[in-house]
PDB file of C-alpha atoms and ligand atoms in Angstrom:
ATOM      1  CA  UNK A   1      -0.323   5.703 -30.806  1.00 93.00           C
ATOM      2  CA  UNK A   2      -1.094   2.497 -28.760  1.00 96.00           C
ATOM      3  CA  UNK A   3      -0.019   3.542 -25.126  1.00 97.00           C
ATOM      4  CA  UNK A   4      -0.396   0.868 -22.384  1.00 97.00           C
ATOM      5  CA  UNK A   5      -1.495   2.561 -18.925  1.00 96.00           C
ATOM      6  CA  UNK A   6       0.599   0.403 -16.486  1.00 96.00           C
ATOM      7  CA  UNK A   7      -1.582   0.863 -12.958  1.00 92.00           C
ATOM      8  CA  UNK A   8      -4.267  -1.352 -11.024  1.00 86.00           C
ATOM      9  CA  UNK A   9      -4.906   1.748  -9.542  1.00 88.00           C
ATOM     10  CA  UNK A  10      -8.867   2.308 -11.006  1.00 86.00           C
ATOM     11  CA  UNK A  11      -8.772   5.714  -9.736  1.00 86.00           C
ATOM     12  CA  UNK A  12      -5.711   7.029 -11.367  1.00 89.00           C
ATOM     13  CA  UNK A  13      -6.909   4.752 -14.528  1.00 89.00           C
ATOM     14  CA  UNK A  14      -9.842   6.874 -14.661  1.00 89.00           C
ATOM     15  CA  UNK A  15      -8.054  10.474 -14.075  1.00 90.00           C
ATOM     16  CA  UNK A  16      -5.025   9.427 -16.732  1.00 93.00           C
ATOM     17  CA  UNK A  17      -8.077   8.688 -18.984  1.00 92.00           C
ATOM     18  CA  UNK A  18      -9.701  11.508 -18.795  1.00 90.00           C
ATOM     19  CA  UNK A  19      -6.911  13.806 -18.919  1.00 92.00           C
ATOM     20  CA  UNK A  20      -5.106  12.356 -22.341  1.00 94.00           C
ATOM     21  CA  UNK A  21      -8.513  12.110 -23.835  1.00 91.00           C
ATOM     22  CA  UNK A  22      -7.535  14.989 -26.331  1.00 89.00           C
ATOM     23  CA  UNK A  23      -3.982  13.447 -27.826  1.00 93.00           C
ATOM     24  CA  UNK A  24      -6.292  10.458 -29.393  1.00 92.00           C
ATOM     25  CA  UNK A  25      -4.149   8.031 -28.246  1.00 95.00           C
ATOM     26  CA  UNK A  26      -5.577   4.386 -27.797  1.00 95.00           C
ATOM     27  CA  UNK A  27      -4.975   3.500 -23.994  1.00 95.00           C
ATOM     28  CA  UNK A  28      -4.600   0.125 -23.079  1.00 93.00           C
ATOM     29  CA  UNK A  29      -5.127  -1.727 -19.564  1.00 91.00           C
ATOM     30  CA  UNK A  30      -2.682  -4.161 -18.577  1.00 90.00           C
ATOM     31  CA  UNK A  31      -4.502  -7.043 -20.030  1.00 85.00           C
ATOM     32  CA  UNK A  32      -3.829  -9.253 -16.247  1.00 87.00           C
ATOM     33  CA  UNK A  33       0.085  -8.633 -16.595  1.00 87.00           C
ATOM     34  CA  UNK A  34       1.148  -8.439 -13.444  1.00 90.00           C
ATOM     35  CA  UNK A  35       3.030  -5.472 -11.993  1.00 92.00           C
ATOM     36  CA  UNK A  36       6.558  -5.132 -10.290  1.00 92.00           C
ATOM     37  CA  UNK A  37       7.222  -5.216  -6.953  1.00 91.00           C
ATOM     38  CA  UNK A  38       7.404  -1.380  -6.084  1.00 92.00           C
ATOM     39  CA  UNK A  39      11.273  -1.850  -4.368  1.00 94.00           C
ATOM     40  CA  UNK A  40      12.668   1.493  -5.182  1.00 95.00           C
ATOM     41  CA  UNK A  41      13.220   4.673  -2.926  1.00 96.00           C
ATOM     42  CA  UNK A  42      11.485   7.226  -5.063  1.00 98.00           C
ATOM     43  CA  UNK A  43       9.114   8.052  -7.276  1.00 98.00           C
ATOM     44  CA  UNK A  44      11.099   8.495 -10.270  1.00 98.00           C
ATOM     45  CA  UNK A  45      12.513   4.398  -9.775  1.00 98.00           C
ATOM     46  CA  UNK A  46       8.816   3.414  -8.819  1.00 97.00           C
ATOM     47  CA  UNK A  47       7.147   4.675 -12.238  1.00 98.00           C
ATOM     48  CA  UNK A  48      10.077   3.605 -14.365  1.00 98.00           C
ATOM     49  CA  UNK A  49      10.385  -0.017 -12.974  1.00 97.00           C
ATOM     50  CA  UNK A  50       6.104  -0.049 -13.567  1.00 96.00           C
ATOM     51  CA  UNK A  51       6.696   1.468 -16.869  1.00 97.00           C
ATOM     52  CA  UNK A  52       9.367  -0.290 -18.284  1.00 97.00           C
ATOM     53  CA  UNK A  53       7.916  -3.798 -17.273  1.00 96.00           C
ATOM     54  CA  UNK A  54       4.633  -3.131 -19.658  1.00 96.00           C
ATOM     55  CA  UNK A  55       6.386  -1.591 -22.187  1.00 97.00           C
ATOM     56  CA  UNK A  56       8.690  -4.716 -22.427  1.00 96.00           C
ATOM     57  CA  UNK A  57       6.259  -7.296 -21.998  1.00 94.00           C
ATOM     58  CA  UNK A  58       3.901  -5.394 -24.676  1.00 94.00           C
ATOM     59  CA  UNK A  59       6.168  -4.177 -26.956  1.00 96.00           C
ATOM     60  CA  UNK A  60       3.839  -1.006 -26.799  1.00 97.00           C
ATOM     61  CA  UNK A  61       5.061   2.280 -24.956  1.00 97.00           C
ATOM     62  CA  UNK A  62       3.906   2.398 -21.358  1.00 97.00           C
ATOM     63  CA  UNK A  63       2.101   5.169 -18.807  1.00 97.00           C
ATOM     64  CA  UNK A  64       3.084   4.566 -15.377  1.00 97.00           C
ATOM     65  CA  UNK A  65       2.191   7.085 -12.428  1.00 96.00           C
ATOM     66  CA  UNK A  66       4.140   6.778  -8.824  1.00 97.00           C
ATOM     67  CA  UNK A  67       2.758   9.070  -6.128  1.00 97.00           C
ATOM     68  CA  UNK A  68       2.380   9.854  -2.679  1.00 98.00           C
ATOM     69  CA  UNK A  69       1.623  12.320   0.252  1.00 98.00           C
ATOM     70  CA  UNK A  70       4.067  14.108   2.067  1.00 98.00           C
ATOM     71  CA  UNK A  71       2.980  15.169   5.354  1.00 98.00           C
ATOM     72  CA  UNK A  72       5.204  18.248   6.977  1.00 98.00           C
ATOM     73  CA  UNK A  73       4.600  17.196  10.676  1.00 98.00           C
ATOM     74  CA  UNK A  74       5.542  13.315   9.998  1.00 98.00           C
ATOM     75  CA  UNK A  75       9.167  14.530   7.885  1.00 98.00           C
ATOM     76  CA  UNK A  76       7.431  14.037   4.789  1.00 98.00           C
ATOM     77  CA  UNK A  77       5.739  10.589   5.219  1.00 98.00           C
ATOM     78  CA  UNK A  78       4.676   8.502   3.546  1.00 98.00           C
ATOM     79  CA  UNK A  79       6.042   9.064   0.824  1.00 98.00           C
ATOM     80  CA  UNK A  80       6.367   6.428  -1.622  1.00 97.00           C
ATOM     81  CA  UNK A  81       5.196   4.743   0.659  1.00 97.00           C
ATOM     82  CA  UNK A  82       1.921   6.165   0.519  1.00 97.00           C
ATOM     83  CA  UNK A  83      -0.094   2.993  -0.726  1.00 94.00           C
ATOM     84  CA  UNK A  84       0.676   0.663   2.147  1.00 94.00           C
ATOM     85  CA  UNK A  85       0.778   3.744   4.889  1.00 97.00           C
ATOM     86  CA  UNK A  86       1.152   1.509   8.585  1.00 97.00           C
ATOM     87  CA  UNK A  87       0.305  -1.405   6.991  1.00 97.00           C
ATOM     88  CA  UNK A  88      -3.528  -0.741   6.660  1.00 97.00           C
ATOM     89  CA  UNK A  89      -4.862  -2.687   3.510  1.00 95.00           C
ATOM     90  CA  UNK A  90      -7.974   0.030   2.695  1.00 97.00           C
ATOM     91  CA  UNK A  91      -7.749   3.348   1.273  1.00 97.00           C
ATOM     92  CA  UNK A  92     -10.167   4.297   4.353  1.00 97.00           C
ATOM     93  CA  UNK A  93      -8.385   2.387   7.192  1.00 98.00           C
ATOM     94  CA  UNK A  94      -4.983   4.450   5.571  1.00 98.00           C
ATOM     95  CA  UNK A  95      -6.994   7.846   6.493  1.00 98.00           C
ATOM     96  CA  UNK A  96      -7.873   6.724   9.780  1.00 98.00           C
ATOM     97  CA  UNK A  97      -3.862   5.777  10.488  1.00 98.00           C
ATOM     98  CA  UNK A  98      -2.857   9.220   8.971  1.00 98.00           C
ATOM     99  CA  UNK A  99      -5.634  10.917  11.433  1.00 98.00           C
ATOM    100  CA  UNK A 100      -4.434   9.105  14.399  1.00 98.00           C
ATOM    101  CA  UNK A 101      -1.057  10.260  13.740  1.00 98.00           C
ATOM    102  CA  UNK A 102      -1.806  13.338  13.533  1.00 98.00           C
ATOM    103  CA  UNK A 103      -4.397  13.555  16.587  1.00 96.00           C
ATOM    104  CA  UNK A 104      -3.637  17.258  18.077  1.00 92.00           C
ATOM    105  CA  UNK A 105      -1.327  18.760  15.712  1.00 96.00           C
ATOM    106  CA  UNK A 106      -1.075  22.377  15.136  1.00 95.00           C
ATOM    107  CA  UNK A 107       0.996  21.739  11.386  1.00 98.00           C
ATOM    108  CA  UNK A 108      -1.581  20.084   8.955  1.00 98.00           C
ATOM    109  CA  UNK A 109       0.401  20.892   5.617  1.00 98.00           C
ATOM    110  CA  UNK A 110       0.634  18.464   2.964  1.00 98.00           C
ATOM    111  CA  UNK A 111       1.590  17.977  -0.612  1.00 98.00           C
ATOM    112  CA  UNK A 112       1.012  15.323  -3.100  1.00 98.00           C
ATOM    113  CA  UNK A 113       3.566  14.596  -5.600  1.00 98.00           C
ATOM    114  CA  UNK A 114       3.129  12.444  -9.175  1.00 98.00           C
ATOM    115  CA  UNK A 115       5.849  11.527 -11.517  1.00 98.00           C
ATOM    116  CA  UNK A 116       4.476  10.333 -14.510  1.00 98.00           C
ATOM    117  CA  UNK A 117       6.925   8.585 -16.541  1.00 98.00           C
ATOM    118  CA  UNK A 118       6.313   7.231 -20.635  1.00 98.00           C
ATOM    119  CA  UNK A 119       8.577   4.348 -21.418  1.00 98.00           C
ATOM    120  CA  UNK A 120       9.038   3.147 -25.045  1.00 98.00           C
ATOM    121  CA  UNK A 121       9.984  -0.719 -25.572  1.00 97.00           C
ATOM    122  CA  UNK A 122      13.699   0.181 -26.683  1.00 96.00           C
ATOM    123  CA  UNK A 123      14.098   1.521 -22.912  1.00 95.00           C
ATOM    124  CA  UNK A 124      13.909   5.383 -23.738  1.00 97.00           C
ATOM    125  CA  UNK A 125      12.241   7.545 -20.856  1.00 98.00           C
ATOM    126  CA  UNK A 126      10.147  10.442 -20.790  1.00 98.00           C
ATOM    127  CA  UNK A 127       9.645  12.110 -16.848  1.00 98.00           C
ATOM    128  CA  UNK A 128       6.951  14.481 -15.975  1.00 98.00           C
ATOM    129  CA  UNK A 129       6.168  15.602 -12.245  1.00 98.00           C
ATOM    130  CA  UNK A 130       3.621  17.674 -10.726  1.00 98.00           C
ATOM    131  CA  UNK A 131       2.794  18.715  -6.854  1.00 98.00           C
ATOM    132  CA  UNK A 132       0.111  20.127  -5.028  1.00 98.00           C
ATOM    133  CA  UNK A 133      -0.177  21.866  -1.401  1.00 98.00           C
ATOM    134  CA  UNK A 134      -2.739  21.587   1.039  1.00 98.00           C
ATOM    135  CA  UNK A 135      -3.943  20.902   4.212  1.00 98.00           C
ATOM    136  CA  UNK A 136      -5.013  18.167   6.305  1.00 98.00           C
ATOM    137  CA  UNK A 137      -8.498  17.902   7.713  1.00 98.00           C
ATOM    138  CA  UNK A 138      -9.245  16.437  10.910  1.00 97.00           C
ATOM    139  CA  UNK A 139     -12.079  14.119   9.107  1.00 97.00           C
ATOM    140  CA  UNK A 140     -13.058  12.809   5.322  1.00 98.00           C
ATOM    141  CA  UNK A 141     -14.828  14.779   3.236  1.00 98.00           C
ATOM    142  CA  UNK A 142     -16.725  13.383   0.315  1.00 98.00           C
ATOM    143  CA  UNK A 143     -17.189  10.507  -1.650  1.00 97.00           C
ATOM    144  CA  UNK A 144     -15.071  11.504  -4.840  1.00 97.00           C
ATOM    145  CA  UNK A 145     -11.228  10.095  -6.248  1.00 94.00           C
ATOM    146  CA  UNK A 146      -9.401   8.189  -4.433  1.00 95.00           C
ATOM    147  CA  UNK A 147      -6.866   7.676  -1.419  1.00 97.00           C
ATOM    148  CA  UNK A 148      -6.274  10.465   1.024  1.00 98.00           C
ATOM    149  CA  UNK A 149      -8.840  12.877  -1.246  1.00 98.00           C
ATOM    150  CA  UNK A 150     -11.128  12.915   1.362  1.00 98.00           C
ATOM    151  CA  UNK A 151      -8.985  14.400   3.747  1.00 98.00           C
ATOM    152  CA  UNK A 152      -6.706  17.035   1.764  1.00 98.00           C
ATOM    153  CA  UNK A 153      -7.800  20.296   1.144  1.00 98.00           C
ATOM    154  CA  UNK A 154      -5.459  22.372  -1.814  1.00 98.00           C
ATOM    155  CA  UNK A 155      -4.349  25.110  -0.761  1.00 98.00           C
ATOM    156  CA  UNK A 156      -6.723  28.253  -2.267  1.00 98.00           C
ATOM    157  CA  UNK A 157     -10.030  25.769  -2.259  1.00 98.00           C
ATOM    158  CA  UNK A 158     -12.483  25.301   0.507  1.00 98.00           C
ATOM    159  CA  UNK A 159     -13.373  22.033  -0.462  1.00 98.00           C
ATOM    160  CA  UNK A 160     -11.148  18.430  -0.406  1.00 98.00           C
ATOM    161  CA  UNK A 161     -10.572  17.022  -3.589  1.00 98.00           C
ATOM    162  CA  UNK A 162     -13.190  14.426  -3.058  1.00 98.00           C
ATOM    163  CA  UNK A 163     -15.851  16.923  -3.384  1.00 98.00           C
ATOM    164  CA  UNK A 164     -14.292  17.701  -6.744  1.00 98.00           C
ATOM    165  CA  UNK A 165     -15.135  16.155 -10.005  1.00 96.00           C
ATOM    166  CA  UNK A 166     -12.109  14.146 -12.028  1.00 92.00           C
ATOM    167  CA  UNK A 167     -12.216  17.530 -14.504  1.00 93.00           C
ATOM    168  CA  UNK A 168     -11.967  20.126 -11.356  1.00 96.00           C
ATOM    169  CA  UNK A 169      -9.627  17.770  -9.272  1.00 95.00           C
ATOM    170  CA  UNK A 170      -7.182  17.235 -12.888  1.00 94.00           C
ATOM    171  CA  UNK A 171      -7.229  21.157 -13.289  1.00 96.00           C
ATOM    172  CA  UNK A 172      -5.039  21.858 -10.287  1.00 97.00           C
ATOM    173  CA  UNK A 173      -3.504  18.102  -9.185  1.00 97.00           C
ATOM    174  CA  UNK A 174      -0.621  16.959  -9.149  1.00 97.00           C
ATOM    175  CA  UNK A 175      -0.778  13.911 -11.942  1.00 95.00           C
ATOM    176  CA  UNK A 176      -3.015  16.369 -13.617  1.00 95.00           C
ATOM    177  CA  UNK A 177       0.169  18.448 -14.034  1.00 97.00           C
ATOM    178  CA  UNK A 178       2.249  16.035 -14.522  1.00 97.00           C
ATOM    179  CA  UNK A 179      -0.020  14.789 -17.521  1.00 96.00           C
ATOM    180  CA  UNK A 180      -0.582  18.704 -18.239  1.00 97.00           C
ATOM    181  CA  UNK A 181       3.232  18.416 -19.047  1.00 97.00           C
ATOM    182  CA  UNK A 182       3.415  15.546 -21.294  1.00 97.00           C
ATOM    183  CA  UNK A 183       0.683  16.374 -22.992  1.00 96.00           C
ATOM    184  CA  UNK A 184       2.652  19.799 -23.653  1.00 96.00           C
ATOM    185  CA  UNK A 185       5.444  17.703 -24.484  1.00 96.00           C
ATOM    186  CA  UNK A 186       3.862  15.291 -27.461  1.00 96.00           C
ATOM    187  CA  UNK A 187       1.883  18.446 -28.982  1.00 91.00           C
ATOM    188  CA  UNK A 188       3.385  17.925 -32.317  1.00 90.00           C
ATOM    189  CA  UNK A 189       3.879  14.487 -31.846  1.00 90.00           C
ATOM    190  CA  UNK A 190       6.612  12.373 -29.773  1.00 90.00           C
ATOM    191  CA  UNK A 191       9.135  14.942 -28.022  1.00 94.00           C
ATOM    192  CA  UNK A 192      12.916  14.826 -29.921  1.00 92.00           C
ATOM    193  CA  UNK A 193      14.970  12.643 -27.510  1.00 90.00           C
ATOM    194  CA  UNK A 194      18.149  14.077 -26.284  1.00 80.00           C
ATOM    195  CA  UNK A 195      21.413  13.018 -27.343  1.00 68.00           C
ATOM    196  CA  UNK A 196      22.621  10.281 -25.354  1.00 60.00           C
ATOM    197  CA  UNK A 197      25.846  10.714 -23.458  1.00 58.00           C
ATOM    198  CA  UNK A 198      27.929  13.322 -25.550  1.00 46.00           C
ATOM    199  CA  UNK A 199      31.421  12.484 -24.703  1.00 46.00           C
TER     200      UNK A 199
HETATM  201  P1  IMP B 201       1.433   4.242  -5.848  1.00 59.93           P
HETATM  202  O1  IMP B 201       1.801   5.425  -6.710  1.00 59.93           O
HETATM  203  O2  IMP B 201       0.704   3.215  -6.609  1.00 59.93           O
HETATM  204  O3  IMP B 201       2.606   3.753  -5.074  1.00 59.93           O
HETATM  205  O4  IMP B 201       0.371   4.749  -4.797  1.00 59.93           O
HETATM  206  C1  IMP B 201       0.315   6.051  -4.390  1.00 59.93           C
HETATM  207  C2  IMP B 201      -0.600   6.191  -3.186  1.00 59.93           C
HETATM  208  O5  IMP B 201      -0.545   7.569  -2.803  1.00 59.93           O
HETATM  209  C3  IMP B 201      -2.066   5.894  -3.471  1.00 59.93           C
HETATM  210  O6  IMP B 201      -2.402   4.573  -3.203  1.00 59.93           O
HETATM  211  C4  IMP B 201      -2.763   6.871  -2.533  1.00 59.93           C
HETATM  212  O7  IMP B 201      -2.799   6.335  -1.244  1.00 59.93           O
HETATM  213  C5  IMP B 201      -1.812   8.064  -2.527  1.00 59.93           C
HETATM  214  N1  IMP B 201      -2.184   9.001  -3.608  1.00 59.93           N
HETATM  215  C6  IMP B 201      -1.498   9.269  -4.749  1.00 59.93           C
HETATM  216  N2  IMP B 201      -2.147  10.155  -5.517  1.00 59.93           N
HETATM  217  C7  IMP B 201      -3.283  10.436  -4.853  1.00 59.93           C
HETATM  218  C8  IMP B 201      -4.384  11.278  -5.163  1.00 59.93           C
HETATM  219  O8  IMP B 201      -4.489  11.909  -6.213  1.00 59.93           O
HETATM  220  N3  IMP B 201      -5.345  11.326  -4.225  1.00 59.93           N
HETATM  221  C9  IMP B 201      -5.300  10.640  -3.054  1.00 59.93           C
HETATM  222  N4  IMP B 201      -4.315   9.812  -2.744  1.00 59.93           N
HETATM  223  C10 IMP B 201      -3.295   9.713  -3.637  1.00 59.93           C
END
């Protein structure tokens, strides 16, 4: 199947990759379409509104991944609004805003979340999620991934997930389980959609 990955992301391009590698699907970039305005209010609206606007466009079914970190001592921010965290325009600038916020304190836990949605051309959608705890460090940590790797630390490791490789960091993250799920899911092929309404 021809899937269409829709993210300018390069480092979830290259961990989406690597994880489907074994369904034998042909991925697809986004061939300079550009994407939607990210307007919605979760993850779940996020994906789908990436999603749907490739699979449209392309008339090919569409990957889209919408994530974020959710910090426990800033009420779970940012969020979905973990891409343009205080306005900083660099993955690195981002860490050093998260830091400052949390200069001094005690509460460093974390989780990442990734809803991974599939969207065919005739509108159907398939959801997948995954999450993963951790910790914050009070400095980056290797040169690995992407975004706040370099400061999160799962929770059972010693090391962030930017001293992992994309294989060790896919084993236990969040879009790794996300994509552990629909891989699950298309096994035998595409998932049987669910009736429709019903009333
Ligand atoms: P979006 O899903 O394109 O809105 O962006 C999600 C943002 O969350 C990214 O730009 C990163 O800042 C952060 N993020 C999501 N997943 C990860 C990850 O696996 N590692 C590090 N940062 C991530």
């Amino acid at each position: 199947m021809r899937v269409v990955v829709a993210t300018g992301n390069a480092g979830k391009v290259r961990e989406i990759a690597e994880a489907l590698g074994g369904l034998g699907w042909q991925l697809e970039g986004l061939g300079g379409l550009p994407l939607p305005e990210e307007t919605g209010t979760t993850y779940e609206e996020n994906a789908a509104l990436k999603a749907c606007a490739a699979a449209v466009t392309r008339g090919l079914p569409a990957l889209a991944d919408d994530s974020g970190l959710e910090v426990a001592a800033l009420n779970g921010q940012p969020g979905v609004y973990s891409a343009r965290f205080g306005n900083r325009a660099s993955d690195t600038e981002r860490n050093l805003y998260l830091l400052e916020k949390l200069r001094g304190a005690a509460d460093r836990r974390a989780r990442f979340v990734s809803v991974v949605i599939l969207a065919y051309p005739d509108g159907h959608l398939e959801t997948y999620r995954g999450e993963l705890t951790g910790t914050l460090l009070e400095g980056p940590r290797g040169e690995n991934g992407f975004g706040y790797d370099p400061l999160f630390v799962p929770d059972g490791e010693t090391r962030t997930l930017a001293e992992m490789t994309v294989a060790e960091k896919r084993a236990i993250s969040h879009r790794g389980r996300a994509l552990a799920a629909l891989i699950e899911a298309h096994r035998n092929g595409p998932p049987a959609r669910e009736e429709a309404g019903g009333e």
